[in-house]
Amino acid sequence: MSSHIDAVPTLGVGILGAGPVTQAIHLPSLARLGDILTVRHIMDVDPSVAESVAARVGATHSTSIDALLGDASVDIVAICSPHQFHAAQVIAACRAGKKAVLCEKPFAMNAEEAAQISAVSEETGVPIIVGAMHTFDPGWLAASENWGELPENVHTIRSSIVLPPNARFEDFATEIITRPAGGAPDYSDPEVIKGALRGGIMGLAIHDLPLIRRFTPDFKDIEVLEARHVRPFGYVISLRTPTRTIELRAAMNNTWKPEWSFEAISDDAALRIDFTPSYVQAGSAVATFTRGNETTVHGPFEHNGYEGEWRELAALATGAKQPPSAQTLIDDLTFALDIADATVANLEIQQAHQAVAEGAHA
Ligand SMILES: NC(=O)c1ccc[n+]([C@@H]2O[C@H](COP(=O)([O-])OP(=O)(O)OC[C@H]3O[C@@H](n4cnc5c(N)ncnc54)[C@H](O)[C@@H]3O)[C@@H](O)[C@H]2O)c1
């Protein structure tokens, strides 16, 4: 236990899971917020990871969730373990009476888990936020204060992600399928393609689905028109609701410039937001809003959505801000799961048609 006495009391942070996201995303963000937050406890099931990461920040370390949740110096719990542990760990952190919880995306893997989390959050009153960092990016927030009626009037929404080839990105986007040890997934296998598309939606597109949902009032009525896997890794998915056309694109290719953009277009206005890629800590997104001949640019601001998440958690933990409703988190997750399910169903129809066509040629 640290004997350090803070000049001004800071909120204590405990982190469950100390892999790359904790090390390369959260600890650098927290290091810039030392006046309000102090990392007190690092837990990882791998004792050497827990010990070495905790040593970097002068925190206590352990390998058990109970030890971290029983540590009275921990006010805020961040869940950065693999996705299959998220729901149970969020529930345990709420039951332990912590002041706020950050759960890395995806915060649950099915609607039942989401409903359980919602019930526990309501019962305990512990605020929960999900690490969809773009929703905390000052560029997005500045745009939201200035876009007026745009969410009601858009007809077209696009999310486009172009990243350099990077095994980490591919791993996190395909985490939901089993990656063969020591090799690339076998993309000639239809089941692997289905898994990769589901993984792409739940691991990569999920960052921007809350943004898309903000512009899609009829989000519950989503239909997949076309879904394609892009090699070596990526997707092109065309969606529609009764009032919106939505396009999700992602590609990893070393001949292209990295890009992470979100666009919402109406008859007389358009919003484009250029985000920094995941893991990159280089200021905020830039939002460009155009109406007629007028263009307004918001950003770049000094910090990005990762730091924004931690500022939000501090405000929630002190009661300075009200948490998002659990229904918002459930709707975001349900939207992602609906798109993933409809995409896989669309792919199965394509594969069945292909099998029939091949049979006819045989
Ligand atoms: N917000 C973002 O930009 C972003 C980017 C990538 C990944 N993610 C999400 O962050 C989370 C962590 O990603 P990562 O790449 O660091 O994952 P990882 O799987 O590489 O590492 C997670 C760590 O958790 C530990 N662990 C395993 N089981 C555990 C358990 N039951 N309890 C506690 N710790 C456990 C592992 O030993 C490992 O050190 C994932 O949910 C992922 O989806 C977010």
Coordinates of C-alpha atoms and ligand atoms in Angstrom, one line a residue:
M1 CA 0.0 0.0 0.0
S2 CA 1.4 3.4 -0.9
S3 CA 2.3 5.7 2.0
H4 CA 2.0 8.8 -0.2
I5 CA -0.2 11.5 1.3
D6 CA -1.9 13.7 -1.3
A7 CA -1.7 17.5 -0.9
V8 CA -5.2 17.7 -2.4
P9 CA -7.1 14.4 -2.2
T10 CA -7.4 12.7 -5.5
L11 CA -9.7 9.9 -6.5
G12 CA -8.2 6.4 -6.4
V13 CA -8.2 4.3 -9.6
G14 CA -8.1 0.5 -9.7
I15 CA -7.7 -1.3 -13.0
L16 CA -8.8 -4.9 -13.8
G17 CA -6.6 -6.2 -16.6
A18 CA -3.2 -4.6 -17.4
G19 CA -2.7 -5.4 -21.0
P20 CA -1.9 -3.1 -23.9
V21 CA -5.0 -0.9 -23.5
T22 CA -4.2 -0.2 -19.8
Q23 CA -0.5 0.3 -20.5
A24 CA -0.6 2.3 -23.8
I25 CA -4.0 4.1 -23.5
H26 CA -5.1 4.5 -19.9
L27 CA -1.9 5.0 -17.9
P28 CA -0.6 7.8 -20.2
S29 CA -4.0 9.5 -20.0
L30 CA -4.0 9.1 -16.2
A31 CA -0.5 10.4 -16.0
R32 CA -1.7 13.7 -17.4
L33 CA -4.6 13.9 -14.8
G34 CA -2.5 13.5 -11.7
D35 CA -4.2 16.5 -10.0
I36 CA -7.5 14.6 -9.9
L37 CA -6.8 10.9 -10.2
T38 CA -4.2 8.5 -8.8
V39 CA -3.7 4.9 -9.8
R40 CA -3.8 2.9 -6.6
H41 CA -4.3 -0.7 -7.6
I42 CA -3.5 -2.8 -10.6
M43 CA -5.0 -6.3 -10.9
D44 CA -4.2 -8.9 -13.6
V45 CA -4.5 -12.7 -13.6
D46 CA -0.9 -12.8 -14.7
P47 CA 1.1 -11.9 -11.6
S48 CA 4.2 -10.7 -13.5
V49 CA 2.1 -8.3 -15.5
A50 CA 0.2 -7.0 -12.4
E51 CA 3.5 -6.5 -10.6
S52 CA 5.5 -4.8 -13.4
V53 CA 2.7 -2.5 -14.5
A54 CA 1.8 -1.5 -10.9
A55 CA 5.5 -0.8 -10.2
R56 CA 5.5 1.8 -13.1
V57 CA 2.9 3.9 -11.4
G58 CA 3.7 3.1 -7.7
A59 CA 0.4 1.2 -7.1
T60 CA -0.5 -1.9 -5.2
H61 CA -0.8 -5.0 -7.3
S62 CA -2.9 -8.2 -7.0
T63 CA -4.2 -11.1 -9.1
S64 CA -7.7 -11.2 -7.5
I65 CA -10.7 -9.1 -8.3
D66 CA -11.8 -9.3 -4.6
A67 CA -8.5 -7.8 -3.5
L68 CA -9.0 -4.8 -5.8
L69 CA -12.6 -4.3 -5.0
G70 CA -11.9 -4.7 -1.3
D71 CA -9.2 -2.0 -1.5
A72 CA -10.8 1.1 0.2
S73 CA -8.4 3.4 -1.6
V74 CA -10.0 2.5 -4.9
D75 CA -12.9 4.8 -5.8
I76 CA -13.1 4.2 -9.6
V77 CA -12.7 0.8 -11.2
A78 CA -11.7 0.5 -14.9
I79 CA -12.4 -2.9 -16.5
C80 CA -9.7 -3.6 -19.2
S81 CA -9.8 -7.4 -19.2
P82 CA -10.8 -9.4 -22.3
H83 CA -14.4 -8.9 -23.3
Q84 CA -15.8 -12.2 -21.9
F85 CA -15.1 -11.0 -18.3
H86 CA -16.6 -7.5 -18.7
A87 CA -20.2 -8.1 -17.6
A88 CA -19.4 -10.1 -14.4
Q89 CA -16.7 -7.6 -13.4
V90 CA -18.9 -4.5 -14.0
I91 CA -21.6 -6.1 -11.8
A92 CA -19.0 -7.0 -9.1
A93 CA -17.6 -3.4 -9.1
C94 CA -21.1 -2.0 -8.7
R95 CA -21.9 -4.4 -5.9
A96 CA -18.7 -3.4 -4.1
G97 CA -20.1 0.2 -3.8
K98 CA -17.4 1.9 -5.9
K99 CA -18.0 5.5 -7.0
A100 CA -17.9 5.0 -10.8
V101 CA -17.0 2.2 -13.3
L102 CA -15.4 2.4 -16.7
C103 CA -15.9 -0.7 -18.8
E104 CA -13.9 -1.1 -22.0
K105 CA -16.0 -1.9 -25.1
P106 CA -17.9 -4.1 -25.6
F107 CA -19.5 -3.8 -22.2
A108 CA -21.5 -7.0 -22.6
M109 CA -21.7 -9.7 -25.2
N110 CA -25.5 -10.2 -25.3
A111 CA -28.7 -8.5 -24.3
E112 CA -29.2 -10.7 -21.2
E113 CA -25.9 -9.5 -19.8
A114 CA -26.7 -5.9 -20.6
A115 CA -30.1 -6.2 -18.8
Q116 CA -28.3 -7.7 -15.7
I117 CA -25.8 -4.8 -15.7
S118 CA -28.7 -2.3 -16.0
A119 CA -30.5 -3.8 -13.1
V120 CA -27.4 -3.8 -10.9
S121 CA -26.6 -0.2 -11.9
E122 CA -30.1 0.9 -11.0
E123 CA -30.1 -1.0 -7.7
T124 CA -26.7 0.3 -6.5
G125 CA -26.7 3.7 -8.2
V126 CA -23.1 3.3 -9.3
P127 CA -22.5 5.3 -12.6
I128 CA -21.1 3.2 -15.5
I129 CA -19.6 4.5 -18.7
V130 CA -18.4 2.4 -21.7
G131 CA -15.0 3.1 -23.3
A132 CA -16.4 4.3 -26.6
M133 CA -13.9 7.1 -26.5
H134 CA -15.2 9.1 -29.5
T135 CA -18.3 10.0 -27.5
F136 CA -16.0 11.8 -25.0
D137 CA -13.8 13.5 -27.6
P138 CA -14.0 17.3 -27.3
G139 CA -14.2 17.5 -31.1
W140 CA -17.4 15.4 -31.1
L141 CA -18.8 17.3 -28.0
A142 CA -18.1 20.7 -29.6
A143 CA -19.9 19.6 -32.8
S144 CA -22.9 18.3 -30.7
E145 CA -23.3 21.8 -29.2
N146 CA -23.4 23.4 -32.6
W147 CA -25.1 21.0 -35.0
G148 CA -28.7 22.3 -34.3
E149 CA -31.3 20.2 -36.1
L150 CA -28.8 18.0 -38.0
P151 CA -29.6 14.7 -36.1
E152 CA -33.2 15.0 -37.0
N153 CA -32.6 15.9 -40.7
V154 CA -29.7 13.7 -41.9
H155 CA -30.3 11.0 -44.6
T156 CA -26.8 9.6 -45.0
I157 CA -24.3 8.5 -42.3
R158 CA -20.8 7.1 -43.0
S159 CA -18.1 5.7 -40.7
S160 CA -14.8 5.1 -42.5
I161 CA -11.8 3.5 -40.9
V162 CA -8.5 3.0 -42.8
L163 CA -5.6 1.8 -40.7
P164 CA -2.1 0.5 -41.4
P165 CA -1.7 -3.3 -41.0
N166 CA -1.2 -3.9 -37.4
A167 CA -1.5 -7.3 -35.7
R168 CA -2.9 -5.6 -32.5
F169 CA -5.7 -3.9 -34.4
E170 CA -6.5 -7.1 -36.2
D171 CA -6.4 -9.0 -32.9
F172 CA -8.8 -6.7 -31.1
A173 CA -11.1 -6.6 -34.1
T174 CA -11.1 -10.4 -34.5
E175 CA -11.0 -11.1 -30.8
I176 CA -14.4 -12.7 -30.9
I177 CA -13.3 -15.5 -33.2
T178 CA -10.5 -17.9 -32.3
R179 CA -7.3 -16.9 -34.0
P180 CA -5.2 -19.9 -34.9
A181 CA -2.0 -20.0 -32.9
G182 CA 0.9 -18.4 -34.7
G183 CA -1.0 -17.7 -37.9
A184 CA -3.4 -15.4 -39.7
P185 CA -7.1 -16.4 -39.7
D186 CA -8.1 -18.7 -42.6
Y187 CA -10.2 -16.2 -44.6
S188 CA -11.1 -18.8 -47.2
D189 CA -13.3 -20.5 -44.5
P190 CA -16.9 -19.0 -44.6
E191 CA -17.2 -19.4 -40.8
V192 CA -14.0 -17.4 -40.3
I193 CA -15.4 -14.6 -42.6
K194 CA -18.6 -14.6 -40.5
G195 CA -16.5 -14.3 -37.3
A196 CA -14.3 -11.6 -38.7
L197 CA -17.3 -9.5 -39.7
R198 CA -18.9 -10.0 -36.3
G199 CA -15.6 -9.2 -34.7
G200 CA -15.1 -6.1 -36.9
I201 CA -18.5 -4.8 -35.8
M202 CA -18.2 -5.6 -32.1
G203 CA -14.5 -4.7 -31.9
L204 CA -14.0 -1.8 -34.4
A205 CA -17.2 -0.3 -35.8
I206 CA -18.6 -0.3 -32.2
H207 CA -16.4 2.7 -31.5
D208 CA -18.7 4.8 -33.7
L209 CA -22.0 3.0 -33.5
P210 CA -23.1 5.3 -30.5
L211 CA -22.4 8.3 -32.8
I212 CA -24.4 6.8 -35.6
R213 CA -27.2 5.9 -33.3
R214 CA -27.3 9.6 -32.2
F215 CA -28.3 10.4 -35.8
T216 CA -30.7 7.5 -36.3
P217 CA -34.0 7.9 -34.3
D218 CA -35.4 4.7 -35.9
F219 CA -32.3 2.7 -35.1
K220 CA -34.4 -0.3 -33.9
D221 CA -35.5 -0.9 -37.5
I222 CA -32.1 -1.6 -39.0
E223 CA -31.6 -3.7 -42.2
V224 CA -28.4 -4.9 -43.8
L225 CA -28.4 -4.4 -47.6
E226 CA -24.9 -5.7 -48.3
A227 CA -22.0 -7.0 -46.2
R228 CA -18.6 -7.8 -47.5
H229 CA -15.3 -8.8 -45.9
V230 CA -12.3 -6.8 -47.2
R231 CA -8.9 -8.5 -47.3
P232 CA -6.6 -8.7 -45.6
F233 CA -8.9 -7.3 -42.9
G234 CA -11.9 -4.9 -43.1
Y235 CA -15.5 -4.7 -44.1
V236 CA -18.0 -2.8 -46.2
I237 CA -21.5 -2.9 -44.7
S238 CA -24.5 -1.0 -46.2
L239 CA -27.4 -0.5 -43.8
R240 CA -30.7 1.2 -43.9
T241 CA -33.5 2.2 -41.6
P242 CA -36.8 3.6 -42.9
T243 CA -35.2 7.1 -42.8
R244 CA -31.4 6.7 -43.0
T245 CA -28.7 5.2 -45.3
I246 CA -25.7 4.1 -43.3
E247 CA -22.4 2.9 -44.6
L248 CA -19.7 1.2 -42.4
R249 CA -16.2 0.8 -44.0
A250 CA -12.9 -0.4 -42.6
A251 CA -9.7 -1.4 -44.3
M252 CA -6.2 -2.2 -43.3
N253 CA -3.8 -1.6 -46.1
N254 CA -0.3 -0.2 -46.0
T255 CA -0.8 1.8 -49.2
W256 CA -3.4 4.1 -47.7
K257 CA -3.2 7.0 -45.4
P258 CA -4.7 6.3 -41.9
E259 CA -8.1 7.8 -41.6
W260 CA -10.9 7.6 -39.1
S261 CA -13.9 9.7 -40.1
F262 CA -17.6 10.0 -39.3
E263 CA -20.0 11.9 -41.7
A264 CA -23.6 12.9 -41.3
I265 CA -25.3 14.5 -44.3
S266 CA -28.7 16.2 -44.7
D267 CA -30.1 18.1 -47.7
D268 CA -28.5 21.4 -46.7
A269 CA -25.8 20.6 -44.1
A270 CA -23.0 18.1 -43.5
L271 CA -20.8 17.2 -40.5
R272 CA -17.5 15.5 -40.9
I273 CA -15.4 14.5 -37.9
D274 CA -11.8 13.3 -38.3
F275 CA -10.7 11.2 -35.3
T276 CA -7.2 10.2 -34.3
P277 CA -6.7 6.4 -34.6
S278 CA -7.0 4.2 -31.5
Y279 CA -4.0 4.3 -29.1
V280 CA -2.8 7.6 -30.6
Q281 CA -2.7 10.4 -28.0
A282 CA -2.3 13.5 -30.1
G283 CA -5.1 15.9 -29.3
S284 CA -8.8 15.7 -30.2
A285 CA -10.8 15.0 -33.3
V286 CA -11.5 17.9 -35.7
A287 CA -15.2 18.5 -36.6
T288 CA -16.1 20.4 -39.8
F289 CA -19.7 21.6 -40.1
T290 CA -20.9 22.9 -43.4
R291 CA -24.2 24.6 -44.2
G292 CA -24.5 26.3 -47.6
N293 CA -21.3 28.3 -48.2
E294 CA -20.5 28.5 -44.5
T295 CA -17.9 26.1 -42.9
T296 CA -17.2 26.0 -39.2
V297 CA -14.3 24.0 -37.8
H298 CA -14.2 22.8 -34.1
G299 CA -10.8 21.6 -32.8
P300 CA -8.3 20.2 -32.6
F301 CA -8.5 20.6 -28.8
E302 CA -5.7 19.6 -26.4
H303 CA -7.0 16.3 -25.2
N304 CA -8.7 13.3 -26.8
G305 CA -11.6 11.1 -25.9
Y306 CA -9.4 8.8 -23.7
E307 CA -8.6 11.6 -21.4
G308 CA -12.3 12.8 -21.8
E309 CA -13.4 9.4 -20.3
W310 CA -11.3 9.9 -17.2
R311 CA -12.5 13.5 -16.7
E312 CA -16.1 12.3 -17.0
L313 CA -15.4 9.5 -14.5
A314 CA -14.0 12.0 -12.0
A315 CA -17.0 14.2 -12.4
L316 CA -19.4 11.2 -12.0
A317 CA -17.5 10.0 -8.9
T318 CA -17.8 13.3 -7.2
G319 CA -21.4 13.8 -8.2
A320 CA -20.6 16.8 -10.3
K321 CA -22.3 15.2 -13.3
Q322 CA -25.2 12.8 -13.8
P323 CA -24.4 9.5 -15.5
P324 CA -25.8 8.4 -18.8
S325 CA -28.9 6.4 -18.4
A326 CA -28.4 2.6 -18.3
Q327 CA -30.9 2.5 -21.2
T328 CA -28.5 4.5 -23.4
L329 CA -25.8 1.9 -22.8
I330 CA -28.2 -0.9 -23.5
D331 CA -29.5 0.8 -26.7
D332 CA -25.9 1.3 -27.9
L333 CA -25.1 -2.4 -27.3
T334 CA -28.4 -3.7 -28.8
F335 CA -27.8 -1.6 -31.9
A336 CA -24.3 -3.2 -32.3
L337 CA -25.6 -6.7 -31.7
D338 CA -28.5 -6.2 -34.1
I339 CA -26.1 -5.0 -36.8
A340 CA -23.7 -7.9 -36.1
D341 CA -26.6 -10.5 -36.2
A342 CA -28.1 -9.0 -39.4
T343 CA -24.7 -8.9 -41.1
V344 CA -24.1 -12.6 -40.3
A345 CA -27.6 -13.5 -41.5
N346 CA -27.0 -11.5 -44.8
L347 CA -23.7 -13.3 -45.3
E348 CA -25.4 -16.7 -44.8
I349 CA -27.9 -15.8 -47.5
Q350 CA -25.0 -14.8 -49.8
Q351 CA -23.2 -18.0 -49.0
A352 CA -26.3 -20.1 -49.7
H353 CA -26.8 -18.4 -53.1
Q354 CA -23.2 -19.0 -54.0
A355 CA -23.5 -22.7 -53.1
V356 CA -26.6 -23.0 -55.3
A357 CA -24.9 -21.2 -58.2
E358 CA -21.8 -23.5 -57.8
G359 CA -24.1 -26.5 -57.7
A360 CA -25.7 -25.4 -60.9
H361 CA -22.3 -25.1 -62.6
A362 CA -21.1 -28.5 -61.3
Ligands
LIG1 N1 -10.8 1.8 -26.4 C1 -9.9 1.4 -27.3 O1 -9.4 2.1 -28.1 C2 -9.6 -0.1 -27.3 C3 -8.6 -0.6 -28.1 C4 -8.4 -1.9 -28.1 C5 -9.0 -2.8 -27.2 N2 -10.0 -2.3 -26.4 C6 -10.7 -3.1 -25.4 O2 -9.9 -3.1 -24.2 C7 -9.9 -4.3 -23.5 C8 -8.5 -4.8 -23.2 O3 -7.7 -4.9 -24.4 P1 -6.2 -5.4 -24.4 O4 -5.8 -5.3 -25.9 O5 -5.4 -4.7 -23.4 O6 -6.6 -6.9 -24.0 P2 -5.6 -8.2 -23.8 O7 -6.4 -9.3 -23.9 O8 -4.3 -8.1 -24.6 O9 -5.1 -7.9 -22.3 C9 -5.9 -7.9 -21.2 C10 -5.2 -8.3 -19.9 O10 -6.2 -8.8 -19.0 C11 -5.6 -9.9 -18.3 N3 -6.7 -10.8 -18.0 C12 -7.1 -11.9 -18.5 N4 -8.2 -12.4 -17.9 C13 -8.5 -11.5 -16.9 C14 -9.4 -11.5 -15.8 N5 -10.4 -12.4 -15.7 N6 -9.4 -10.4 -15.0 C15 -8.4 -9.5 -15.1 N7 -7.5 -9.5 -16.0 C16 -7.5 -10.5 -16.9 C17 -4.6 -10.5 -19.3 O11 -3.6 -11.2 -18.5 C18 -4.0 -9.3 -20.0 O12 -2.9 -8.8 -19.3 C19 -10.7 -5.3 -24.4 O13 -12.0 -5.4 -23.9 C20 -10.7 -4.6 -25.8 O14 -11.9 -4.8 -26.5 C21 -10.2 -0.9 -26.4

